[in-house]
mmCIF file of C-alpha atoms in Angstrom:
data_model
loop_
_atom_site.group_PDB
_atom_site.id
_atom_site.type_symbol
_atom_site.label_atom_id
_atom_site.label_comp_id
_atom_site.label_asym_id
_atom_site.label_seq_id
_atom_site.Cartn_x
_atom_site.Cartn_y
_atom_site.Cartn_z
ATOM 1 C CA MET A 973 -95.710 94.893 71.878
ATOM 2 C CA ASN A 974 -97.568 93.016 74.816
ATOM 3 C CA ALA A 975 -101.034 92.015 74.361
ATOM 4 C CA PRO A 976 -103.513 94.175 76.189
ATOM 5 C CA VAL A 977 -105.310 93.080 79.197
ATOM 6 C CA THR A 978 -108.849 92.163 78.360
ATOM 7 C CA ARG A 979 -111.614 90.905 80.645
ATOM 8 C CA ARG A 980 -110.737 87.265 79.604
ATOM 9 C CA ASN A 981 -107.048 87.231 79.945
ATOM 10 C CA ALA A 982 -107.308 89.396 83.110
ATOM 11 C CA LEU A 983 -109.344 86.673 84.674
ATOM 12 C CA LEU A 984 -106.592 84.180 83.900
ATOM 13 C CA GLY A 985 -103.886 86.402 85.291
ATOM 14 C CA ILE A 986 -103.529 84.704 88.621
ATOM 15 C CA THR A 987 -101.904 81.636 86.559
ATOM 16 C CA ALA A 988 -99.841 83.940 84.467
ATOM 17 C CA ALA A 989 -97.104 84.343 87.141
ATOM 18 C CA ALA A 990 -96.889 80.599 87.239
ATOM 19 C CA THR A 991 -96.212 80.012 83.632
ATOM 20 C CA SER A 992 -94.186 83.372 83.290
ATOM 21 C CA PHE A 993 -91.661 81.990 85.799
ATOM 22 C CA ALA A 994 -91.461 78.388 84.718
ATOM 23 C CA VAL A 995 -88.813 76.531 86.584
ATOM 24 C CA PRO A 996 -86.248 74.261 84.649
ATOM 25 C CA SER A 997 -86.850 70.625 85.594
ATOM 26 C CA ILE A 998 -83.098 70.162 86.531
ATOM 27 C CA LEU A 999 -83.912 72.528 89.706
ATOM 28 C CA ARG A 1000 -86.317 69.668 90.966
ATOM 29 C CA ALA A 1001 -83.490 67.325 91.511
ATOM 30 C CA GLN A 1002 -81.321 69.817 93.659
ATOM 31 C CA SER A 1003 -80.919 69.458 97.366
ATOM 32 C CA ALA A 1004 -83.705 70.707 99.627
ATOM 33 C CA GLY A 1005 -83.843 74.221 100.983
ATOM 34 C CA ARG A 1006 -85.914 75.388 103.958
ATOM 35 C CA ILE A 1007 -88.478 77.849 103.131
ATOM 36 C CA VAL A 1008 -90.865 79.169 105.910
ATOM 37 C CA VAL A 1009 -93.920 81.153 104.861
ATOM 38 C CA ILE A 1010 -95.742 83.324 107.245
ATOM 39 C CA GLY A 1011 -99.358 83.966 106.416
ATOM 40 C CA GLY A 1012 -101.826 81.831 104.618
ATOM 41 C CA GLY A 1013 -103.887 84.271 102.592
ATOM 42 C CA PHE A 1014 -103.726 84.623 98.953
ATOM 43 C CA GLY A 1015 -100.083 85.632 98.802
ATOM 44 C CA GLY A 1016 -98.536 83.273 101.324
ATOM 45 C CA ALA A 1017 -100.609 80.336 100.305
ATOM 46 C CA ALA A 1018 -100.071 80.871 96.584
ATOM 47 C CA CYS A 1019 -96.271 81.091 97.332
ATOM 48 C CA ALA A 1020 -96.073 78.078 99.316
ATOM 49 C CA ARG A 1021 -97.825 76.053 96.594
ATOM 50 C CA ALA A 1022 -95.896 77.400 93.822
ATOM 51 C CA LEU A 1023 -92.621 76.791 95.776
ATOM 52 C CA LYS A 1024 -93.474 73.078 96.478
ATOM 53 C CA ARG A 1025 -94.634 72.560 92.710
ATOM 54 C CA ALA A 1026 -91.291 74.105 91.245
ATOM 55 C CA GLN A 1027 -89.209 72.132 93.418
ATOM 56 C CA ALA A 1028 -90.592 69.159 95.255
ATOM 57 C CA GLY A 1029 -87.429 68.703 97.471
ATOM 58 C CA LEU A 1030 -87.979 71.998 99.143
ATOM 59 C CA GLN A 1031 -88.962 71.998 102.754
ATOM 60 C CA VAL A 1032 -91.884 74.253 102.742
ATOM 61 C CA THR A 1033 -93.604 75.489 106.072
ATOM 62 C CA LEU A 1034 -96.654 77.681 106.134
ATOM 63 C CA ILE A 1035 -97.314 79.283 109.658
ATOM 64 C CA GLU A 1036 -100.891 80.295 109.814
ATOM 65 C CA PRO A 1037 -102.839 80.609 113.070
ATOM 66 C CA ASN A 1038 -106.493 80.244 111.640
ATOM 67 C CA LYS A 1039 -107.302 76.755 110.363
ATOM 68 C CA THR A 1040 -109.835 78.202 108.231
ATOM 69 C CA PHE A 1041 -109.038 81.220 105.760
ATOM 70 C CA THR A 1042 -112.106 83.471 105.378
ATOM 71 C CA SER A 1043 -111.802 85.579 102.164
ATOM 72 C CA CYS A 1044 -112.438 89.322 101.966
ATOM 73 C CA PRO A 1045 -112.939 89.304 98.179
ATOM 74 C CA PHE A 1046 -116.854 89.021 98.036
ATOM 75 C CA SER A 1047 -117.261 89.441 101.687
ATOM 76 C CA ASN A 1048 -119.178 92.647 101.072
ATOM 77 C CA GLU A 1049 -121.789 90.311 99.595
ATOM 78 C CA VAL A 1050 -122.069 88.612 103.051
ATOM 79 C CA ILE A 1051 -122.619 91.946 104.567
ATOM 80 C CA ALA A 1052 -125.627 92.757 102.199
ATOM 81 C CA GLY A 1053 -127.229 89.283 102.700
ATOM 82 C CA LEU A 1054 -126.445 88.089 99.199
ATOM 83 C CA ARG A 1055 -124.113 85.327 100.129
ATOM 84 C CA GLU A 1056 -123.298 83.161 103.261
ATOM 85 C CA ILE A 1057 -119.935 83.273 105.203
ATOM 86 C CA GLU A 1058 -119.432 79.605 104.427
ATOM 87 C CA ALA A 1059 -118.916 80.660 100.731
ATOM 88 C CA GLN A 1060 -115.888 82.436 101.784
ATOM 89 C CA GLN A 1061 -114.085 79.798 103.774
ATOM 90 C CA PHE A 1062 -111.255 77.627 102.747
ATOM 91 C CA GLY A 1063 -108.999 75.112 104.458
ATOM 92 C CA TYR A 1064 -105.326 74.112 104.123
ATOM 93 C CA ASP A 1065 -105.859 70.353 103.745
ATOM 94 C CA ARG A 1066 -104.887 70.451 100.040
ATOM 95 C CA LEU A 1067 -101.691 72.402 100.688
ATOM 96 C CA ALA A 1068 -100.883 69.717 103.428
ATOM 97 C CA ALA A 1069 -101.447 66.981 100.801
ATOM 98 C CA GLU A 1070 -98.900 68.405 98.567
ATOM 99 C CA GLY A 1071 -96.141 68.171 101.109
ATOM 100 C CA ILE A 1072 -96.378 71.506 102.662
ATOM 101 C CA THR A 1073 -96.031 71.721 106.400
ATOM 102 C CA VAL A 1074 -98.883 73.568 107.854
ATOM 103 C CA ALA A 1075 -98.188 74.902 111.272
ATOM 104 C CA ALA A 1076 -101.632 76.289 112.835
ATOM 105 C CA GLN A 1077 -99.848 78.784 115.014
ATOM 106 C CA ALA A 1078 -99.208 82.590 115.117
ATOM 107 C CA ALA A 1079 -95.616 83.436 114.401
ATOM 108 C CA THR A 1080 -94.473 85.722 117.306
ATOM 109 C CA ALA A 1081 -90.778 86.314 116.727
ATOM 110 C CA VAL A 1082 -88.167 86.273 113.881
ATOM 111 C CA ASP A 1083 -84.522 85.884 114.346
ATOM 112 C CA ALA A 1084 -82.870 87.155 111.275
ATOM 113 C CA GLN A 1085 -79.436 86.445 112.467
ATOM 114 C CA LYS A 1086 -80.136 82.837 113.262
ATOM 115 C CA ARG A 1087 -82.791 82.489 110.441
ATOM 116 C CA SER A 1088 -85.535 81.223 112.760
ATOM 117 C CA VAL A 1089 -89.085 81.869 113.387
ATOM 118 C CA THR A 1090 -90.809 81.320 116.786
ATOM 119 C CA ALA A 1091 -94.520 80.374 116.890
ATOM 120 C CA ALA A 1092 -96.845 81.008 119.928
ATOM 121 C CA ASP A 1093 -96.513 77.440 121.117
ATOM 122 C CA GLY A 1094 -92.690 77.829 121.495
ATOM 123 C CA ALA A 1095 -91.827 75.775 118.298
ATOM 124 C CA THR A 1096 -89.004 77.315 116.183
ATOM 125 C CA PHE A 1097 -88.724 76.808 112.462
ATOM 126 C CA ALA A 1098 -85.271 77.356 110.785
ATOM 127 C CA TYR A 1099 -85.237 78.813 107.283
ATOM 128 C CA ASP A 1100 -82.908 79.559 104.489
ATOM 129 C CA ARG A 1101 -85.292 81.972 103.100
ATOM 130 C CA LEU A 1102 -88.429 83.412 104.885
ATOM 131 C CA VAL A 1103 -91.506 84.665 103.149
ATOM 132 C CA ILE A 1104 -93.850 87.161 105.208
ATOM 133 C CA SER A 1105 -97.340 87.623 103.875
ATOM 134 C CA PRO A 1106 -99.174 88.952 106.937
ATOM 135 C CA GLY A 1107 -101.741 91.148 105.355
ATOM 136 C CA ILE A 1108 -102.677 94.284 107.098
ATOM 137 C CA ASP A 1109 -103.096 95.386 110.763
ATOM 138 C CA PHE A 1110 -104.796 98.529 111.956
ATOM 139 C CA HIS A 1111 -102.979 101.629 112.589
ATOM 140 C CA PHE A 1112 -105.192 102.449 115.495
ATOM 141 C CA GLU A 1113 -102.958 105.196 117.073
ATOM 142 C CA ALA A 1114 -103.871 107.283 113.793
ATOM 143 C CA LEU A 1115 -107.622 107.240 114.795
ATOM 144 C CA PRO A 1116 -108.132 108.299 118.396
ATOM 145 C CA GLY A 1117 -111.067 106.278 120.164
ATOM 146 C CA TYR A 1118 -110.966 103.355 117.818
ATOM 147 C CA ASP A 1119 -109.423 100.098 118.828
ATOM 148 C CA ASP A 1120 -110.158 96.358 119.067
ATOM 149 C CA ALA A 1121 -112.691 97.003 121.837
ATOM 150 C CA ALA A 1122 -114.462 99.872 119.954
ATOM 151 C CA SER A 1123 -114.712 97.590 116.778
ATOM 152 C CA GLU A 1124 -117.022 95.241 118.762
ATOM 153 C CA LYS A 1125 -119.591 98.069 118.700
ATOM 154 C CA ILE A 1126 -118.631 99.946 115.556
ATOM 155 C CA PRO A 1127 -117.419 97.174 113.425
ATOM 156 C CA HIS A 1128 -114.635 97.616 110.565
ATOM 157 C CA ALA A 1129 -115.284 94.396 108.836
ATOM 158 C CA TRP A 1130 -112.020 94.863 107.052
ATOM 159 C CA LYS A 1131 -110.853 91.473 108.048
ATOM 160 C CA ALA A 1132 -113.535 88.917 107.000
ATOM 161 C CA GLY A 1133 -115.041 86.564 109.481
ATOM 162 C CA VAL A 1134 -116.778 87.629 112.804
ATOM 163 C CA GLN A 1135 -116.677 91.162 111.935
ATOM 164 C CA THR A 1136 -118.466 90.683 108.521
ATOM 165 C CA LEU A 1137 -121.356 88.985 110.310
ATOM 166 C CA LEU A 1138 -121.482 91.709 113.038
ATOM 167 C CA LEU A 1139 -122.114 94.377 110.341
ATOM 168 C CA ARG A 1140 -124.544 92.378 108.747
ATOM 169 C CA ARG A 1141 -126.527 91.880 111.932
ATOM 170 C CA GLN A 1142 -126.537 95.404 112.673
ATOM 171 C CA LEU A 1143 -127.889 96.323 109.337
ATOM 172 C CA GLU A 1144 -130.591 93.680 109.907
ATOM 173 C CA ALA A 1145 -131.630 95.035 113.257
ATOM 174 C CA MET A 1146 -131.659 98.678 112.051
ATOM 175 C CA ALA A 1147 -135.110 100.290 111.573
ATOM 176 C CA ASP A 1148 -136.266 101.466 108.231
ATOM 177 C CA GLY A 1149 -135.367 105.270 107.774
ATOM 178 C CA GLY A 1150 -132.000 104.750 109.417
ATOM 179 C CA THR A 1151 -128.516 106.085 108.393
ATOM 180 C CA VAL A 1152 -125.394 103.715 107.764
ATOM 181 C CA ALA A 1153 -122.210 105.632 107.870
ATOM 182 C CA ILE A 1154 -119.033 104.137 106.178
ATOM 183 C CA ALA A 1155 -115.780 105.993 107.200
ATOM 184 C CA ILE A 1156 -113.087 105.318 104.634
ATOM 185 C CA PRO A 1157 -109.328 106.039 105.249
ATOM 186 C CA ALA A 1158 -106.751 107.527 102.994
ATOM 187 C CA ASN A 1159 -104.378 105.289 100.930
ATOM 188 C CA PRO A 1160 -102.514 103.085 101.110
ATOM 189 C CA SER A 1161 -105.159 100.804 102.085
ATOM 190 C CA ARG A 1162 -106.315 97.102 101.374
ATOM 191 C CA CYS A 1163 -108.347 96.902 98.121
ATOM 192 C CA PRO A 1164 -109.049 100.668 97.658
ATOM 193 C CA PRO A 1165 -112.316 100.329 95.639
ATOM 194 C CA ALA A 1166 -113.813 97.924 98.255
ATOM 195 C CA PRO A 1167 -115.344 100.459 100.502
ATOM 196 C CA TYR A 1168 -117.136 101.917 97.570
ATOM 197 C CA GLU A 1169 -118.446 98.466 96.621
ATOM 198 C CA ARG A 1170 -119.570 98.094 100.144
ATOM 199 C CA ALA A 1171 -121.447 101.277 100.292
ATOM 200 C CA SER A 1172 -123.143 100.046 96.819
ATOM 201 C CA LEU A 1173 -124.215 96.658 98.246
ATOM 202 C CA ILE A 1174 -125.438 98.070 101.519
ATOM 203 C CA ALA A 1175 -127.562 100.463 99.565
ATOM 204 C CA HIS A 1176 -129.039 97.499 97.612
ATOM 205 C CA TYR A 1177 -129.870 95.817 100.797
ATOM 206 C CA LEU A 1178 -131.481 98.977 102.042
ATOM 207 C CA LYS A 1179 -133.508 99.590 98.913
ATOM 208 C CA THR A 1180 -134.683 96.149 98.905
ATOM 209 C CA ASN A 1181 -135.610 95.797 102.724
ATOM 210 C CA LYS A 1182 -135.479 99.399 104.271
ATOM 211 C CA PRO A 1183 -135.999 101.829 101.307
ATOM 212 C CA ARG A 1184 -136.433 105.002 103.535
ATOM 213 C CA SER A 1185 -132.678 104.602 104.792
ATOM 214 C CA LYS A 1186 -129.637 105.830 103.421
ATOM 215 C CA VAL A 1187 -125.855 105.575 103.253
ATOM 216 C CA LEU A 1188 -123.405 108.163 104.223
ATOM 217 C CA VAL A 1189 -119.772 107.879 102.937
ATOM 218 C CA LEU A 1190 -117.298 109.859 104.999
ATOM 219 C CA ASP A 1191 -114.102 109.803 102.846
ATOM 220 C CA ALA A 1192 -110.407 110.752 103.707
ATOM 221 C CA LYS A 1193 -109.898 111.011 99.859
ATOM 222 C CA ASP A 1194 -111.142 113.497 97.265
ATOM 223 C CA GLY A 1195 -110.728 111.018 94.287
ATOM 224 C CA PHE A 1196 -110.948 107.192 94.525
ATOM 225 C CA SER A 1197 -110.414 104.173 92.031
ATOM 226 C CA GLN A 1198 -113.189 103.720 89.247
ATOM 227 C CA GLN A 1199 -115.011 106.750 90.690
ATOM 228 C CA ARG A 1200 -117.011 107.588 87.556
ATOM 229 C CA LEU A 1201 -118.135 103.976 87.271
ATOM 230 C CA PHE A 1202 -119.242 103.994 90.854
ATOM 231 C CA GLU A 1203 -121.137 107.288 90.734
ATOM 232 C CA LYS A 1204 -122.868 106.420 87.539
ATOM 233 C CA ALA A 1205 -124.023 103.167 89.068
ATOM 234 C CA TRP A 1206 -125.258 104.955 92.252
ATOM 235 C CA LYS A 1207 -127.189 107.500 90.320
ATOM 236 C CA GLU A 1208 -128.828 104.713 88.078
ATOM 237 C CA LEU A 1209 -129.462 102.297 90.826
ATOM 238 C CA TYR A 1210 -129.861 104.238 94.130
ATOM 239 C CA GLY A 1211 -130.920 107.675 93.168
ATOM 240 C CA ASP A 1212 -129.907 109.900 96.188
ATOM 241 C CA MET A 1213 -129.773 106.972 98.787
ATOM 242 C CA ILE A 1214 -125.981 107.229 98.870
ATOM 243 C CA GLU A 1215 -124.268 110.619 100.055
ATOM 244 C CA ARG A 1216 -120.497 110.909 99.754
ATOM 245 C CA VAL A 1217 -118.546 113.617 101.838
ATOM 246 C CA ALA A 1218 -115.028 114.041 100.195
ATOM 247 C CA LEU A 1219 -111.861 115.155 102.066
ATOM 248 C CA SER A 1220 -112.296 118.678 100.786
ATOM 249 C CA GLN A 1221 -115.799 118.717 102.162
ATOM 250 C CA GLY A 1222 -114.768 117.645 105.544
ATOM 251 C CA GLY A 1223 -115.038 113.768 105.203
ATOM 252 C CA ARG A 1224 -112.035 112.790 106.855
ATOM 253 C CA VAL A 1225 -112.952 111.149 110.245
ATOM 254 C CA THR A 1226 -110.580 112.358 113.018
ATOM 255 C CA SER A 1227 -111.659 110.448 115.979
ATOM 256 C CA VAL A 1228 -114.533 108.093 117.152
ATOM 257 C CA ASP A 1229 -116.557 108.168 120.315
ATOM 258 C CA PRO A 1230 -117.595 104.431 120.593
ATOM 259 C CA ALA A 1231 -119.873 105.018 123.784
ATOM 260 C CA THR A 1232 -122.226 107.174 121.703
ATOM 261 C CA ARG A 1233 -121.534 105.772 118.410
ATOM 262 C CA THR A 1234 -120.357 109.282 117.185
ATOM 263 C CA ILE A 1235 -117.976 109.894 114.156
ATOM 264 C CA ILE A 1236 -116.005 113.049 114.376
ATOM 265 C CA THR A 1237 -114.687 114.801 111.303
ATOM 266 C CA GLU A 1238 -112.901 117.977 110.740
ATOM 267 C CA PHE A 1239 -116.201 119.888 109.919
ATOM 268 C CA GLY A 1240 -118.792 118.159 111.948
ATOM 269 C CA ASN A 1241 -119.993 115.127 113.967
ATOM 270 C CA TYR A 1242 -122.335 112.145 112.929
ATOM 271 C CA THR A 1243 -124.158 109.731 114.926
ATOM 272 C CA PRO A 1244 -125.571 107.050 112.498
ATOM 273 C CA ASP A 1245 -127.787 104.179 113.254
ATOM 274 C CA VAL A 1246 -125.062 101.991 112.097
ATOM 275 C CA ALA A 1247 -121.346 102.934 111.901
ATOM 276 C CA ASN A 1248 -118.661 101.094 109.876
ATOM 277 C CA VAL A 1249 -115.271 102.551 110.465
ATOM 278 C CA ILE A 1250 -112.423 101.172 108.242
ATOM 279 C CA PRO A 1251 -109.313 102.558 110.105
ATOM 280 C CA PRO A 1252 -105.933 103.504 108.720
ATOM 281 C CA GLN A 1253 -103.734 100.642 108.184
ATOM 282 C CA ARG A 1254 -100.203 99.174 107.991
ATOM 283 C CA ALA A 1255 -98.369 96.018 107.396
ATOM 284 C CA GLY A 1256 -99.208 93.058 109.625
ATOM 285 C CA ARG A 1257 -97.512 93.018 113.065
ATOM 286 C CA ILE A 1258 -95.116 90.268 112.341
ATOM 287 C CA ALA A 1259 -93.362 92.357 109.592
ATOM 288 C CA ALA A 1260 -92.432 95.036 112.164
ATOM 289 C CA ILE A 1261 -91.301 92.374 114.514
ATOM 290 C CA ALA A 1262 -89.017 90.935 111.826
ATOM 291 C CA GLY A 1263 -87.644 94.522 111.249
ATOM 292 C CA ALA A 1264 -89.014 94.534 107.740
ATOM 293 C CA THR A 1265 -91.124 97.815 108.113
ATOM 294 C CA ASP A 1266 -90.029 101.501 107.624
ATOM 295 C CA ALA A 1267 -91.413 104.780 108.954
ATOM 296 C CA THR A 1268 -94.527 104.375 106.787
ATOM 297 C CA GLY A 1269 -95.460 101.172 108.465
ATOM 298 C CA TRP A 1270 -95.199 99.150 105.295
ATOM 299 C CA CYS A 1271 -92.287 97.043 103.847
ATOM 300 C CA PRO A 1272 -90.023 98.350 101.212
ATOM 301 C CA ILE A 1273 -88.876 95.496 98.894
ATOM 302 C CA ASP A 1274 -86.724 94.676 95.861
ATOM 303 C CA PRO A 1275 -89.415 94.395 93.280
ATOM 304 C CA VAL A 1276 -87.483 91.686 91.261
ATOM 305 C CA THR A 1277 -87.109 89.341 94.178
ATOM 306 C CA PHE A 1278 -89.563 90.667 96.904
ATOM 307 C CA GLU A 1279 -86.457 90.744 99.260
ATOM 308 C CA SER A 1280 -86.830 92.999 102.033
ATOM 309 C CA LYS A 1281 -84.530 96.166 101.654
ATOM 310 C CA LEU A 1282 -84.070 96.173 105.404
ATOM 311 C CA VAL A 1283 -83.428 92.435 106.303
ATOM 312 C CA LYS A 1284 -81.559 89.922 104.160
ATOM 313 C CA ASN A 1285 -83.212 86.578 103.384
ATOM 314 C CA ILE A 1286 -86.642 87.843 104.185
ATOM 315 C CA HIS A 1287 -89.305 88.380 101.373
ATOM 316 C CA VAL A 1288 -92.381 90.337 101.702
ATOM 317 C CA ILE A 1289 -95.414 89.916 99.551
ATOM 318 C CA GLY A 1290 -99.123 90.987 99.433
ATOM 319 C CA ASP A 1291 -100.720 93.765 101.194
ATOM 320 C CA ALA A 1292 -97.727 94.445 103.553
ATOM 321 C CA CYS A 1293 -95.242 95.572 100.890
ATOM 322 C CA LEU A 1294 -94.621 98.733 99.309
ATOM 323 C CA GLY A 1295 -95.527 97.867 95.757
ATOM 324 C CA GLY A 1296 -95.778 101.200 94.130
ATOM 325 C CA GLY A 1297 -98.483 101.271 91.506
ATOM 326 C CA ILE A 1298 -99.606 97.682 91.996
ATOM 327 C CA PRO A 1299 -102.770 97.706 94.224
ATOM 328 C CA LYS A 1300 -103.119 95.825 97.477
ATOM 329 C CA SER A 1301 -105.491 93.128 96.331
ATOM 330 C CA ALA A 1302 -105.942 89.306 96.243
ATOM 331 C CA SER A 1303 -105.069 89.088 92.659
ATOM 332 C CA ALA A 1304 -101.842 91.122 93.219
ATOM 333 C CA ALA A 1305 -101.069 89.063 96.207
ATOM 334 C CA SER A 1306 -101.386 85.864 94.306
ATOM 335 C CA GLY A 1307 -99.264 87.066 91.397
ATOM 336 C CA GLN A 1308 -96.693 88.109 93.927
ATOM 337 C CA GLY A 1309 -96.535 85.002 95.650
ATOM 338 C CA LYS A 1310 -95.926 83.010 92.554
ATOM 339 C CA ALA A 1311 -93.074 85.369 91.279
ATOM 340 C CA CYS A 1312 -91.649 85.336 94.760
ATOM 341 C CA ALA A 1313 -91.560 81.598 94.599
ATOM 342 C CA ALA A 1314 -89.746 81.674 91.184
ATOM 343 C CA ALA A 1315 -87.219 84.207 92.578
ATOM 344 C CA ILE A 1316 -86.405 82.091 95.505
ATOM 345 C CA VAL A 1317 -85.984 78.952 93.357
ATOM 346 C CA ALA A 1318 -83.681 80.957 91.187
ATOM 347 C CA LEU A 1319 -81.616 82.353 94.232
ATOM 348 C CA LEU A 1320 -81.278 78.983 95.736
ATOM 349 C CA ALA A 1321 -79.926 77.625 92.480
ATOM 350 C CA GLY A 1322 -77.424 80.455 92.141
ATOM 351 C CA ARG A 1323 -79.154 82.048 89.100
ATOM 352 C CA ALA A 1324 -80.320 85.656 88.638
ATOM 353 C CA PRO A 1325 -84.154 85.767 88.816
ATOM 354 C CA GLU A 1326 -86.080 86.876 85.901
ATOM 355 C CA MET A 1327 -87.827 90.181 85.692
ATOM 356 C CA PRO A 1328 -91.409 89.680 86.812
ATOM 357 C CA ARG A 1329 -94.495 90.959 84.981
ATOM 358 C CA LEU A 1330 -97.616 90.726 87.125
ATOM 359 C CA THR A 1331 -101.119 91.072 85.959
ATOM 360 C CA GLY A 1332 -103.695 92.311 88.508
ATOM 361 C CA VAL A 1333 -107.701 92.489 88.140
ATOM 362 C CA CYS A 1334 -110.051 94.120 90.437
ATOM 363 C CA TYR A 1335 -113.890 93.253 90.122
ATOM 364 C CA ASN A 1336 -116.639 95.491 91.927
ATOM 365 C CA THR A 1337 -120.219 94.505 92.116
ATOM 366 C CA VAL A 1338 -122.571 97.248 92.948
ATOM 367 C CA ALA A 1339 -125.760 95.296 92.668
ATOM 368 C CA PRO A 1340 -126.678 91.654 91.755
ATOM 369 C CA GLY A 1341 -125.898 91.180 87.980
ATOM 370 C CA TYR A 1342 -124.047 94.545 87.660
ATOM 371 C CA GLY A 1343 -120.246 94.594 87.833
ATOM 372 C CA PHE A 1344 -117.371 96.223 86.268
ATOM 373 C CA SER A 1345 -113.575 95.949 86.545
ATOM 374 C CA LEU A 1346 -110.157 97.209 86.355
ATOM 375 C CA ALA A 1347 -107.017 95.503 85.253
ATOM 376 C CA GLY A 1348 -103.451 96.287 84.869
ATOM 377 C CA ASN A 1349 -99.857 94.999 84.046
ATOM 378 C CA TYR A 1350 -97.155 95.726 86.492
ATOM 379 C CA GLN A 1351 -93.233 95.545 86.123
ATOM 380 C CA PRO A 1352 -90.265 96.692 88.287
ATOM 381 C CA LYS A 1353 -89.178 100.131 87.703
ATOM 382 C CA GLY A 1354 -86.389 101.301 90.127
ATOM 383 C CA ASP A 1355 -87.611 100.355 93.454
ATOM 384 C CA ILE A 1356 -91.269 99.901 93.068
ATOM 385 C CA PHE A 1357 -93.753 98.275 90.613
ATOM 386 C CA ALA A 1358 -95.104 100.484 87.775
ATOM 387 C CA GLU A 1359 -98.082 100.058 85.709
ATOM 388 C CA VAL A 1360 -97.134 99.270 82.088
ATOM 389 C CA GLU A 1361 -99.213 99.479 78.808
ATOM 390 C CA GLY A 1362 -101.811 97.004 78.245
ATOM 391 C CA GLY A 1363 -104.274 97.756 81.104
ATOM 392 C CA ALA A 1364 -108.077 97.832 80.731
ATOM 393 C CA THR A 1365 -111.121 99.219 82.581
ATOM 394 C CA SER A 1366 -114.702 99.029 82.058
ATOM 395 C CA PRO A 1367 -116.349 101.729 79.742
ATOM 396 C CA VAL A 1368 -118.347 104.134 81.741
ATOM 397 C CA ASP A 1369 -121.190 104.109 79.300
ATOM 398 C CA ALA A 1370 -121.840 100.562 78.628
ATOM 399 C CA PRO A 1371 -124.930 98.574 78.302
ATOM 400 C CA ARG A 1372 -126.461 96.601 81.233
ATOM 401 C CA GLU A 1373 -125.644 93.402 79.184
ATOM 402 C CA LEU A 1374 -121.882 94.127 79.667
ATOM 403 C CA ARG A 1375 -122.456 95.022 83.571
ATOM 404 C CA ALA A 1376 -124.178 91.582 83.958
ATOM 405 C CA ARG A 1377 -121.374 89.808 82.046
ATOM 406 C CA GLU A 1378 -118.679 91.306 84.263
ATOM 407 C CA ALA A 1379 -120.729 90.349 87.283
ATOM 408 C CA THR A 1380 -120.533 86.706 86.146
ATOM 409 C CA GLU A 1381 -116.903 86.906 85.344
ATOM 410 C CA ALA A 1382 -116.276 88.137 88.922
ATOM 411 C CA GLU A 1383 -117.830 85.161 90.376
ATOM 412 C CA ARG A 1384 -115.708 82.975 87.882
ATOM 413 C CA TRP A 1385 -112.656 84.807 88.918
ATOM 414 C CA PHE A 1386 -113.296 84.187 92.765
ATOM 415 C CA GLN A 1387 -113.784 80.485 92.020
ATOM 416 C CA THR A 1388 -110.496 80.329 89.908
ATOM 417 C CA ILE A 1389 -108.431 82.152 92.406
ATOM 418 C CA THR A 1390 -109.560 80.267 95.384
ATOM 419 C CA ALA A 1391 -109.168 76.889 93.675
ATOM 420 C CA ASP A 1392 -105.813 77.893 92.260
ATOM 421 C CA THR A 1393 -104.693 79.101 95.997
ATOM 422 C CA PHE A 1394 -106.342 76.478 98.265
ATOM 423 C CA GLY A 1395 -107.271 73.650 96.106
#
């Protein structure tokens, strides 16, 4: 029987993939292969680093247009004024120092027949294996009235950076007594508990600075991850400051009027003082360009190797893939990146890849010094990842000492995963 996931070993789960897929030293001496990784987030950067460390002779190229990565985990604290954006930002110098070629360009085309990637500046990169880790893009067509232009007035803040700061400034400018509305999409979505963490931390900001204000959550779901933990914390910390309208109560947003900042639902319209609309999502655009997305907008994969079921020699990791029970989270992306790297090394050596076992952990902070978590183990089952025994979640009825300890563990987890990924 496998050991259960505890708070401590879940925190260390991001390194488990690396040790679980240890590469025999004989492989390090084999001839170089050409691996291109598109996307320098938690999945792509972890994969590139694991590939180079597993087999120094590999030619590993990371294609990422942004010279600085801005982390989504903990960005809700930036919105609430508890953290500065600089604490979220990481560069790629350590990866380059390890021998990874970092191309600061956007990937614009993939030729699966010729096995090459074209970048925005016209440069081409040949590959033996391609890893696509593009994160998410927004499915604007599913939400009439909302697009990139609308997000300049009604921020989504679902890609950390400029949008994070825009939402923070809007909260700071709002008068006391105002309403902040958060529109939450149906799953699949990046980090499903994160909108509720955002509602919590915005409520903390309002309670501290603008106590006559309220948070309105318009939700396209009836239930959500860790719901009992969130709702208990809301009642304990914020009283009736947070109001949630679930799907069955008419909470699903059907369209947006950015000119008037109006959010339209099936049962009524809302015009809050600050609107945060998180739109429906799909795999990052380059995945569709490569032919790796299906009708769902996401990427079906072989869960043992992460190879696309639609395009040979292309692997998809992180938020973009159809992972089944494994959540779309930084922890999951990091583990997938390392497991994918091990699979690629095995395939290049002509060996069958080992069965991956991934550990994912999700921390939520609902106020300073008040956190809780959910951890799980995942293995391939058929065409997807399924959760297996050994998971753990924070107890609903727990003393504040445990909540404080988990808030501290959340910060330690962030420091560990960012150092592990970016150096």
